[in-house]
Amino acid sequence: MLETPRIKTVDISAQKMIFKAELDKVETAWDRYDAMQPQCGFGETGLCCRVCWKGPCRIDPLGNGPKKGICGADADTIVARNLLRSLCVGASAHTEHARHIAHTLYALSENEAPAYAIKDEHKLLDVAKRLKIDTEGRSITEIAKEVASVSLEDFARFHGEFRWLNAVINPLRKAKFEALGIMPQNLDSVVVNGLARTHVGSESDPLNLLLAGARVAIADVSTMAMGTELSDILFGTPQPTMTTANLSVLKKDAINIALHGHNPLLCEIVCDVAATMNDEAKRLGASEGINIVGVCCTGNELMMRHGIPLAANYLSQELTIITGAVEAMIVDTQCIMPAVVETANNYHTVVISTLDDNKMAGATHISFHPETAIEGARKIVQLALDAYSRRDPNKVDIPTNTQKAIGGFSYEAIIAALQMVDKENPIKPLIDNIVNGNIQGVVLFGGCNNTRVVHDYNYITMTKELAKRNVLVLATGCAAGALAKFGFMTQQATEDYAGDGLKTVLTAIGQAAGIGGPLPLVLNMGSCVDNTRAVRLANEIANTLGVDLDSLPVCVSAPELMSEKAQIIGTWATVLGLPVHIGIVPQIIGSPFVTSFLTQGIEETLGGKFIVEVDPIEAANKLYTEIQKRRQKLGI
């Protein structure tokens, strides 16, 4: 009997490119996943310890083999230690992102970054106020310099106030952290401390290891807010903008440049420089000039601020190249598959790495620095132009099902839309509609794609289930990419999928904001680092009501979670008091203690918890139940 092929994705464009990959004999992530089966059961349960070279040690999850490692560490210690290491790695990725942005803002204030400018002075003043920086009688440059300096000091501050933490965490939650003794001192030392605890022969108390993870998470949410808000100062705070999404945004008659990664410092300048080289592209025969598209979270950054089309999220990144129409994939950092280099070798695409601490084997490397950003970007775009002459028309096959999408729903953009309903108290219409039940609650989708589940399926299924029950849906990262590709960020999606109450609210706000119809069904809040935009909105609601975040009917879902960054984001959401759904089985189930604490015990202490559910319908049911519990607690 012939075996039925498993469904890899529900994205029709991606399905077409997976089929093309087979014809072109090009390997994809799904092929490598299949070749990896069965995956290691010890790793899947978190029971493999590679902390020292006496090992690796493995605990038998069925109880028939070793119950302790060579050093005596048991399952609870090993799982908690592995998890803490992952959380530290995830937080360090956010830390480096934010540090890079802060350094650039400082360099700008010193006239050492000529390619950059302060594009949102209002946001600069807003951030300065929240960081308690005096702005009276000072120039914009002076204020920017102090904002950058205070931010950089927060990475290693040992005395005084952790400014970004105090700007992000609401007072009731902060008091809870202080009572538990889990307040971090600064951004860097909390990660170092977390890693030090996991060294062989150091901490073995699983609860204390998990509380160390909580401290890392509190620092991480502060770091992410810094990265987002300083980016807004440099590149502008996103406002609603119409764009398109899916692999079909590539153009046959253009030189296509795919910008991939996470850091806006690179992609913003490449866009500026590419605009100046457009005529040169046309002279080479590309009648539509240069076509910039985004991949992964760089795609969200570009979509949010400039309406640049989004081609792919994490799992479809290789498929962008397999269209045969991409001249250059330019990458910075995080979530970039090393495999894209080999994929590109089958076509004319040049893969260009740009950060000296994120080089890729086999890629062309052009060192990118803020001080020489324009010169670097020009070299990069020129490589794309050079590659165009090598394009093989017989290998070009671009899908055609483009989806419209409205992006750009920053915290400020949402407040501005609400101000059209109530100028004096913009948060009031949102709260009123939560109280009267038109909006039952809010779910923020974030996270990744994962080959363990059908690509994009969970996002689509859960959004339909929640929206029809009048749950407002926000999205970031690869979740936003999935929902944009399927047309959920359109006014039509609101008409098609929203429950009556939710549709009434989105229509009232959309019409008041002058967009001629409802707001889109899903509000795109940006890249994964931009999850803190949603935190600010939740804090605004909680502070207005005089309650802590763990009282709000707000949940988070990462139904296709994969990366260590997503793990730390899920952890800080839980620590902030929110229920967090995960759609894959996390690599912690080898420890009954860790599993119990993260899914139950932590709720008693901090109000949030993890909910593990692989079925998307059932996951939506569970999140809706959590929302109803909280509504009942609020008496609404």
XYZ file of C-alpha atoms in Angstrom:
636
model
C 0.000 0.000 0.000
C 1.256 3.441 -0.909
C 1.914 5.709 2.065
C -0.100 8.963 2.052
C 2.287 11.931 2.125
C 1.887 14.027 5.256
C 0.576 17.562 4.845
C 3.484 19.956 5.298
C 1.760 23.324 4.969
C -1.660 24.841 4.383
C -0.103 27.742 2.471
C -0.948 27.058 -1.200
C 2.021 29.093 -2.431
C 4.333 27.161 -0.140
C 2.833 23.850 -1.306
C 3.571 24.800 -4.898
C 7.190 25.667 -4.086
C 7.676 22.445 -2.091
C 6.570 20.562 -5.205
C 8.957 22.667 -7.321
C 11.762 21.873 -4.876
C 11.162 18.176 -5.482
C 11.343 18.716 -9.250
C 14.477 20.840 -8.880
C 15.931 18.202 -6.509
C 16.414 20.809 -3.790
C 16.171 19.780 -0.143
C 13.894 21.680 2.263
C 13.429 21.767 6.036
C 10.578 19.258 5.697
C 12.898 16.787 3.939
C 15.468 17.157 6.679
C 12.768 16.733 9.326
C 11.587 13.494 7.715
C 15.172 12.220 7.534
C 15.587 12.951 11.241
C 12.808 10.548 12.334
C 12.533 9.156 14.891
C 13.884 12.057 16.901
C 15.687 11.463 20.194
C 13.185 10.642 22.933
C 15.598 11.739 25.652
C 15.991 15.142 24.011
C 12.254 15.459 23.451
C 11.624 15.045 27.167
C 14.556 17.213 28.264
C 16.279 14.265 29.943
C 19.596 14.408 28.119
C 22.342 16.249 30.036
C 25.432 17.517 28.162
C 26.579 19.973 30.822
C 29.930 18.224 31.312
C 32.033 15.740 29.356
C 31.430 12.853 31.717
C 28.216 12.573 29.756
C 26.030 12.804 27.881
C 23.861 11.345 30.624
C 20.329 10.215 29.974
C 17.517 9.535 32.432
C 15.109 6.793 31.415
C 11.671 8.478 31.255
C 9.967 5.087 31.733
C 11.833 4.357 34.948
C 13.491 1.210 33.645
C 17.006 2.605 33.346
C 19.212 5.192 35.062
C 17.360 7.588 37.362
C 20.352 9.892 37.901
C 23.256 11.207 35.874
C 26.858 10.310 36.732
C 27.101 13.342 39.052
C 23.800 12.425 40.711
C 21.631 15.055 39.010
C 18.081 13.725 38.753
C 15.421 14.342 36.105
C 14.089 17.493 37.797
C 17.519 19.095 38.018
C 18.490 18.159 34.462
C 15.256 19.425 32.920
C 15.239 22.669 34.941
C 18.913 23.268 34.112
C 18.365 22.670 30.389
C 15.385 25.001 30.389
C 17.268 27.781 32.183
C 20.079 27.544 29.634
C 17.577 27.913 26.787
C 15.977 30.920 28.440
C 19.372 32.586 28.859
C 20.176 32.056 25.174
C 16.834 33.499 24.121
C 17.292 36.532 26.361
C 20.853 37.078 25.143
C 19.601 37.254 21.547
C 17.182 40.024 22.521
C 19.900 41.724 24.535
C 22.300 41.902 21.583
C 19.508 43.205 19.368
C 18.636 46.024 21.778
C 22.294 46.830 22.499
C 22.984 47.257 18.782
C 20.075 49.696 18.435
C 21.119 51.646 21.551
C 24.737 51.904 20.322
C 23.505 53.281 17.009
C 21.325 55.890 18.718
C 24.351 56.936 20.768
C 26.564 57.062 17.655
C 23.930 59.219 15.977
C 24.028 61.663 18.876
C 27.808 61.855 18.403
C 27.477 62.477 14.633
C 29.086 59.106 13.934
C 26.168 57.414 12.161
C 25.382 59.662 9.177
C 22.947 57.211 7.560
C 20.524 57.456 10.476
C 18.222 60.158 11.815
C 15.682 60.599 14.580
C 12.462 60.068 12.673
C 10.055 60.237 15.612
C 10.881 63.084 17.994
C 7.557 62.675 19.790
C 8.455 59.057 20.610
C 11.888 60.179 21.821
C 10.281 62.624 24.242
C 7.768 59.985 25.359
C 10.552 57.457 26.039
C 12.635 60.099 27.834
C 9.696 60.907 30.096
C 9.156 57.254 30.989
C 12.882 56.850 31.681
C 12.676 59.940 33.957
C 15.050 61.961 31.789
C 14.737 65.740 31.968
C 13.894 67.224 28.541
C 13.228 70.842 29.465
C 15.359 73.283 27.439
C 17.448 70.527 25.871
C 18.006 69.796 22.196
C 16.711 66.628 20.564
C 20.276 65.433 20.118
C 21.078 65.943 23.797
C 17.950 64.047 24.828
C 18.731 61.235 22.380
C 22.231 60.949 23.805
C 20.946 60.605 27.355
C 18.255 58.101 26.331
C 20.970 56.020 24.638
C 23.332 56.385 27.608
C 20.699 55.380 30.166
C 19.779 52.399 27.983
C 23.386 51.253 27.664
C 23.917 51.676 31.405
C 20.930 49.379 32.062
C 22.878 46.482 30.562
C 25.405 46.538 33.400
C 23.840 48.708 36.106
C 24.774 47.571 39.608
C 23.553 50.614 41.535
C 20.518 52.788 41.130
C 17.316 52.327 39.216
C 16.868 49.761 36.433
C 15.191 52.366 34.224
C 13.744 50.229 31.441
C 12.313 47.709 33.878
C 10.501 50.454 35.756
C 9.203 51.823 32.461
C 7.768 48.440 31.441
C 6.570 46.616 34.574
C 3.437 47.941 36.246
C 3.696 48.787 39.973
C 1.475 45.956 41.259
C 3.464 43.346 39.337
C 6.767 44.871 40.402
C 5.737 44.635 44.052
C 5.008 40.942 43.532
C 8.447 40.355 42.001
C 10.127 42.176 44.889
C 8.227 40.085 47.425
C 9.422 36.915 45.693
C 13.015 38.181 45.458
C 13.168 37.732 41.692
C 13.847 41.306 40.586
C 16.813 41.425 38.177
C 19.569 43.973 38.746
C 20.419 44.619 35.113
C 20.213 43.019 31.678
C 23.616 41.365 31.346
C 24.320 39.963 34.799
C 21.010 38.128 35.036
C 21.920 36.052 31.977
C 25.453 35.388 33.220
C 24.065 34.449 36.628
C 21.568 32.089 35.024
C 24.261 30.322 33.035
C 26.615 30.143 36.041
C 23.953 28.342 38.054
C 23.848 25.582 35.442
C 27.570 24.763 35.567
C 28.383 21.258 36.723
C 28.338 21.045 40.481
C 26.459 24.335 40.933
C 22.742 24.728 41.606
C 20.670 21.538 41.703
C 17.446 22.824 43.289
C 14.922 22.715 40.398
C 12.617 25.338 41.922
C 15.452 27.797 42.403
C 16.599 27.152 38.827
C 13.092 27.938 37.569
C 12.927 31.128 39.656
C 16.248 32.126 38.091
C 14.516 31.671 34.744
C 11.770 34.010 35.954
C 14.382 36.670 36.770
C 15.864 36.322 33.293
C 12.381 36.680 31.829
C 11.677 39.907 33.733
C 14.910 41.384 32.395
C 14.102 40.129 28.909
C 10.777 41.936 28.612
C 12.575 45.140 29.600
C 15.263 44.521 26.960
C 12.727 43.847 24.242
C 10.869 47.055 25.036
C 14.137 48.926 24.686
C 14.811 47.373 21.263
C 11.351 48.225 19.977
C 11.050 51.740 21.316
C 14.541 52.875 20.312
C 13.852 51.482 16.827
C 10.690 53.595 16.702
C 12.766 56.666 17.561
C 15.237 55.919 14.767
C 12.902 54.650 12.056
C 9.472 55.951 12.956
C 6.615 54.513 14.986
C 4.459 52.272 12.763
C 1.075 53.453 11.579
C -1.528 51.439 9.641
C -0.448 50.828 6.087
C -1.731 48.645 3.253
C 0.565 46.022 1.775
C 0.597 42.503 0.347
C 1.879 39.149 1.535
C 2.928 35.705 0.344
C 5.565 34.391 -2.079
C 3.592 35.964 -4.910
C 4.945 39.407 -3.939
C 8.113 38.533 -5.875
C 8.160 40.003 -9.395
C 9.275 38.308 -12.587
C 10.405 41.578 -14.187
C 12.235 43.004 -11.198
C 15.497 42.433 -9.379
C 14.184 40.846 -6.195
C 15.992 41.416 -2.920
C 14.809 39.466 0.136
C 15.707 40.991 3.512
C 15.738 38.362 6.238
C 16.424 38.354 9.957
C 15.418 40.718 12.741
C 17.464 43.887 13.036
C 16.035 47.029 11.356
C 19.421 48.772 11.315
C 20.368 46.969 8.096
C 17.104 46.679 6.202
C 16.177 50.341 6.591
C 19.379 51.511 4.915
C 19.256 48.855 2.187
C 15.772 50.126 1.272
C 17.024 53.712 1.108
C 20.020 52.806 -1.053
C 18.044 50.464 -3.330
C 15.713 53.360 -4.190
C 18.701 55.327 -5.501
C 19.823 52.377 -7.682
C 16.457 51.614 -9.236
C 17.280 53.181 -12.625
C 20.445 51.116 -12.797
C 18.342 47.982 -12.326
C 16.071 49.009 -15.183
C 19.081 49.557 -17.446
C 20.022 45.934 -16.753
C 16.662 44.857 -18.202
C 14.544 44.613 -15.048
C 11.627 46.728 -16.232
C 10.123 46.991 -12.729
C 13.418 47.967 -11.133
C 14.317 46.702 -7.661
C 11.665 44.872 -5.654
C 12.355 44.645 -1.922
C 10.490 41.946 0.022
C 10.688 40.874 3.634
C 11.202 37.467 5.222
C 10.573 36.507 8.849
C 10.729 39.371 11.380
C 12.685 41.722 9.155
C 9.658 41.351 6.918
C 7.450 42.494 9.771
C 9.708 45.474 10.486
C 9.456 46.560 6.846
C 5.745 45.853 6.592
C 4.968 47.786 9.760
C 6.891 50.940 8.885
C 6.889 51.065 5.081
C 4.212 48.707 3.777
C 6.891 46.633 2.040
C 5.453 43.216 1.065
C 6.112 40.174 3.232
C 7.189 37.117 1.231
C 7.610 34.418 3.862
C 7.735 33.506 7.510
C 10.280 31.162 9.123
C 9.466 27.814 7.514
C 8.950 29.227 4.033
C 12.265 31.130 3.902
C 13.943 28.520 1.659
C 10.912 28.551 -0.652
C 11.560 32.221 -1.386
C 14.800 31.207 -3.119
C 13.201 28.157 -4.769
C 10.978 30.493 -6.823
C 14.145 31.073 -8.857
C 13.388 34.792 -8.876
C 15.437 36.091 -5.944
C 18.714 37.780 -6.828
C 19.902 38.315 -3.245
C 18.886 37.197 0.222
C 20.430 39.625 2.692
C 20.546 38.415 6.258
C 21.397 39.880 9.641
C 20.635 37.747 12.686
C 18.326 35.128 14.247
C 16.088 32.480 12.661
C 18.110 32.280 9.442
C 18.493 28.654 8.354
C 22.096 27.797 7.448
C 20.483 25.760 4.644
C 19.597 28.865 2.619
C 23.189 28.980 1.364
C 22.962 25.481 -0.112
C 19.491 26.208 -1.469
C 20.849 29.308 -3.196
C 23.612 27.242 -4.811
C 20.918 25.603 -6.952
C 19.893 28.954 -8.403
C 21.552 32.298 -9.139
C 20.772 33.777 -5.706
C 23.584 35.284 -3.658
C 23.191 34.996 0.121
C 24.878 37.923 1.865
C 25.615 37.858 5.587
C 26.237 41.262 7.113
C 27.009 41.063 10.838
C 30.531 40.119 11.896
C 29.175 38.045 14.776
C 26.585 36.267 12.613
C 28.552 34.999 9.619
C 27.269 32.042 7.597
C 29.478 29.357 6.094
C 29.405 29.603 2.302
C 27.688 32.995 2.192
C 29.188 36.191 0.788
C 30.005 38.400 3.759
C 29.881 42.180 3.639
C 30.606 43.702 7.005
C 27.861 46.152 7.934
C 28.405 48.913 10.497
C 26.222 51.915 11.359
C 29.161 54.255 10.808
C 29.540 53.143 7.155
C 26.002 51.918 6.540
C 25.425 53.600 3.177
C 28.665 52.334 1.650
C 27.946 48.825 2.910
C 24.376 48.859 1.635
C 25.519 50.022 -1.803
C 27.928 47.057 -2.083
C 25.138 44.711 -1.037
C 22.620 46.019 -3.580
C 25.275 45.935 -6.306
C 25.743 42.190 -5.676
C 22.025 41.728 -6.288
C 22.257 43.664 -9.546
C 25.217 41.536 -10.621
C 23.282 38.332 -9.893
C 20.405 39.336 -12.176
C 22.417 38.503 -15.302
C 22.796 34.928 -14.000
C 19.046 34.335 -13.541
C 17.765 31.279 -15.461
C 14.241 32.094 -16.761
C 13.497 28.392 -16.996
C 13.845 28.083 -13.222
C 11.512 30.985 -12.389
C 8.086 30.059 -11.036
C 6.350 32.629 -8.837
C 3.034 31.733 -7.145
C 0.138 34.043 -7.972
C -2.210 34.130 -4.973
C -1.287 37.476 -3.413
C -3.067 38.491 -0.214
C -3.710 42.048 0.886
C -2.774 42.973 4.447
C -2.983 46.015 6.702
C -0.009 46.272 9.057
C 1.338 48.934 11.377
C -0.717 48.574 14.579
C 1.749 49.864 17.105
C 0.546 50.796 20.591
C 0.484 54.417 19.440
C -1.516 53.575 16.310
C -4.140 51.700 18.341
C -4.431 54.547 20.843
C -4.726 57.038 17.962
C -7.589 55.021 16.465
C -9.314 54.859 19.848
C -8.892 58.620 20.246
C -11.184 59.032 17.281
C -13.882 57.484 19.457
C -12.962 59.151 22.769
C -10.381 61.915 22.475
C -10.045 62.552 26.211
C -9.892 58.944 27.400
C -8.912 56.719 24.436
C -8.555 53.502 26.403
C -12.146 53.816 27.651
C -13.881 52.507 24.487
C -11.713 49.393 24.599
C -12.424 48.801 28.292
C -16.140 49.529 27.864
C -16.420 46.927 25.126
C -14.543 44.351 27.184
C -16.901 45.033 30.098
C -20.072 44.855 27.974
C -18.882 41.640 26.328
C -18.575 42.854 22.751
C -14.937 41.901 23.234
C -14.733 38.805 25.433
C -10.967 38.990 25.725
C -7.694 39.383 23.869
C -5.291 36.740 22.546
C -1.821 37.659 21.351
C -0.373 35.188 18.856
C 3.410 35.073 18.735
C 6.174 32.648 18.089
C 7.475 30.647 15.226
C 6.868 27.870 12.726
C 7.808 24.314 13.607
C 8.129 21.267 11.323
C 6.434 19.239 14.086
C 3.105 20.776 13.075
C 1.521 21.633 9.732
C 2.945 24.987 8.682
C 0.573 27.892 9.556
C -2.402 25.584 10.250
C -2.680 26.221 13.983
C -2.660 29.997 13.559
C -5.429 29.939 10.988
C -7.604 27.460 12.853
C -7.302 29.113 16.253
C -7.891 32.618 14.905
C -11.164 31.549 13.282
C -12.293 29.824 16.479
C -11.458 32.766 18.726
C -12.689 35.564 16.463
C -16.156 34.053 16.103
C -16.359 34.081 19.913
C -15.593 37.812 19.953
C -11.973 37.524 21.027
C -9.732 40.314 19.733
C -6.637 38.858 18.055
C -3.212 40.527 18.024
C -0.176 39.032 16.293
C 3.573 39.406 16.007
C 6.483 37.568 14.396
C 5.850 34.463 12.310
C 2.288 34.368 13.632
C 1.733 37.738 11.988
C 3.360 36.403 8.828
C 1.020 33.417 8.714
C -2.105 35.490 9.325
C -1.066 38.106 6.750
C -0.509 35.406 4.116
C -4.040 34.072 4.676
C -5.815 37.411 4.408
C -6.679 37.752 8.110
C -5.294 41.285 8.244
C -8.021 42.700 6.021
C -11.378 44.343 6.560
C -12.999 41.501 4.628
C -11.689 39.013 7.205
C -13.517 40.984 9.888
C -16.709 40.691 7.860
C -16.150 36.966 7.298
C -14.911 35.699 10.654
C -15.615 38.141 13.526
C -18.448 37.490 15.946
C -21.190 40.119 16.033
C -19.808 41.935 19.081
C -16.231 42.054 17.836
C -17.402 43.144 14.377
C -19.387 45.998 15.927
C -16.355 47.276 17.813
C -13.874 46.940 14.942
C -16.337 48.650 12.603
C -17.024 51.532 14.978
C -13.318 52.193 15.532
C -12.431 51.751 11.860
C -15.140 54.163 10.713
C -14.212 56.707 13.382
C -10.584 56.435 12.228
C -11.707 57.179 8.666
C -10.624 53.957 6.977
C -14.062 53.369 5.448
C -14.869 50.123 7.218
C -13.814 47.920 10.089
C -10.323 47.472 11.425
C -8.755 44.222 10.162
C -9.621 41.037 12.028
C -6.032 40.622 13.246
C -3.933 43.600 14.329
C -0.270 43.158 13.343
C 1.880 44.605 16.137
C 5.214 43.833 14.463
C 8.189 41.536 14.777
C 8.699 39.136 17.684
C 10.679 41.739 19.632
C 7.604 43.982 19.356
C 5.513 41.812 21.679
C 6.139 44.501 24.265
C 3.806 46.807 22.332
C 1.010 44.514 23.521
C 2.396 44.591 27.067
C 2.143 48.374 27.075
C -1.469 48.187 25.913
C -2.301 45.594 28.586
C -0.616 47.718 31.254
C -2.687 50.708 30.147
C -5.893 48.712 30.640
C -4.751 47.245 33.971
C -3.589 50.593 35.344
C -6.863 52.249 34.341
C -8.835 49.527 36.114
C -6.452 49.532 39.096
C -5.746 45.810 38.790
C -2.726 43.625 38.061
C -2.221 41.940 34.673
C -3.261 38.556 36.065
C -6.822 39.878 36.363
C -7.238 40.756 32.697
C -8.992 38.467 30.157
C -5.811 38.385 28.099
C -3.945 35.273 26.908
C -0.917 34.497 24.746
C -0.522 31.657 22.260
C 2.532 30.243 20.506
C 0.968 27.298 18.651
C 4.044 26.607 16.503
C 6.751 27.523 19.024
C 10.311 26.663 18.096
C 13.104 29.056 19.114
C 14.773 29.852 22.421
C 13.627 33.458 21.966
C 10.019 32.299 21.836
C 10.617 30.250 24.988
C 11.778 33.306 26.949
C 8.914 35.424 25.549
C 6.411 32.793 26.663
C 8.103 32.701 30.049
C 7.900 36.452 30.650
C 4.265 36.468 29.557
C 3.591 33.785 32.171
C 5.606 35.643 34.789
C 3.607 38.789 34.013
C 0.493 36.820 34.978
C -0.915 35.623 31.641
C -1.957 32.127 30.494
C 0.359 31.045 27.655
C -0.631 28.315 25.225
C 2.029 26.180 23.520
C 1.000 24.032 20.541
C 3.894 21.610 20.667
C 4.967 19.371 23.526
C 7.787 21.269 25.300
C 11.051 19.514 26.091
C 10.386 19.486 29.835
C 7.988 16.587 30.314
C 10.736 14.292 31.608
C 10.444 16.128 34.917
C 7.125 15.787 36.755
C 8.162 18.642 39.039
C 9.041 21.129 36.276
C 5.959 20.186 34.263
C 3.684 20.558 37.265
C 5.201 23.866 38.332
C 5.008 25.510 34.920
C 1.461 24.343 34.177
C -0.003 24.684 37.689
C 2.269 25.794 40.528
C 3.394 29.033 38.938
C -0.240 30.159 38.655
C -0.571 30.158 42.431
C 2.525 32.348 42.725
C 2.395 34.670 39.719
C -1.051 34.243 38.157
C 0.124 32.973 34.773
C 0.768 29.435 33.577
C 1.602 27.384 30.506
C -1.140 25.464 28.722
C 0.091 22.652 26.477
C -2.408 21.616 23.800
C -1.488 20.331 20.341
C -5.046 20.345 18.965
C -5.805 23.908 17.794
C -9.571 23.659 18.291
C -9.141 22.398 21.822
C -6.458 25.038 22.409
C -8.921 27.769 21.419
C -11.469 26.219 23.801
C -8.969 26.276 26.664
C -7.951 29.882 26.048
C -11.606 30.916 25.892
C -12.181 29.137 29.208
C -9.274 31.071 30.742
C -10.765 34.305 29.420
C -14.134 33.463 31.006
C -12.463 32.666 34.349
C -10.877 36.073 34.369
C -14.041 37.845 33.334
C -15.765 36.140 36.242
C -12.965 37.230 38.573
C -13.451 40.816 37.420
C -17.191 40.491 37.897
C -18.045 41.154 34.259
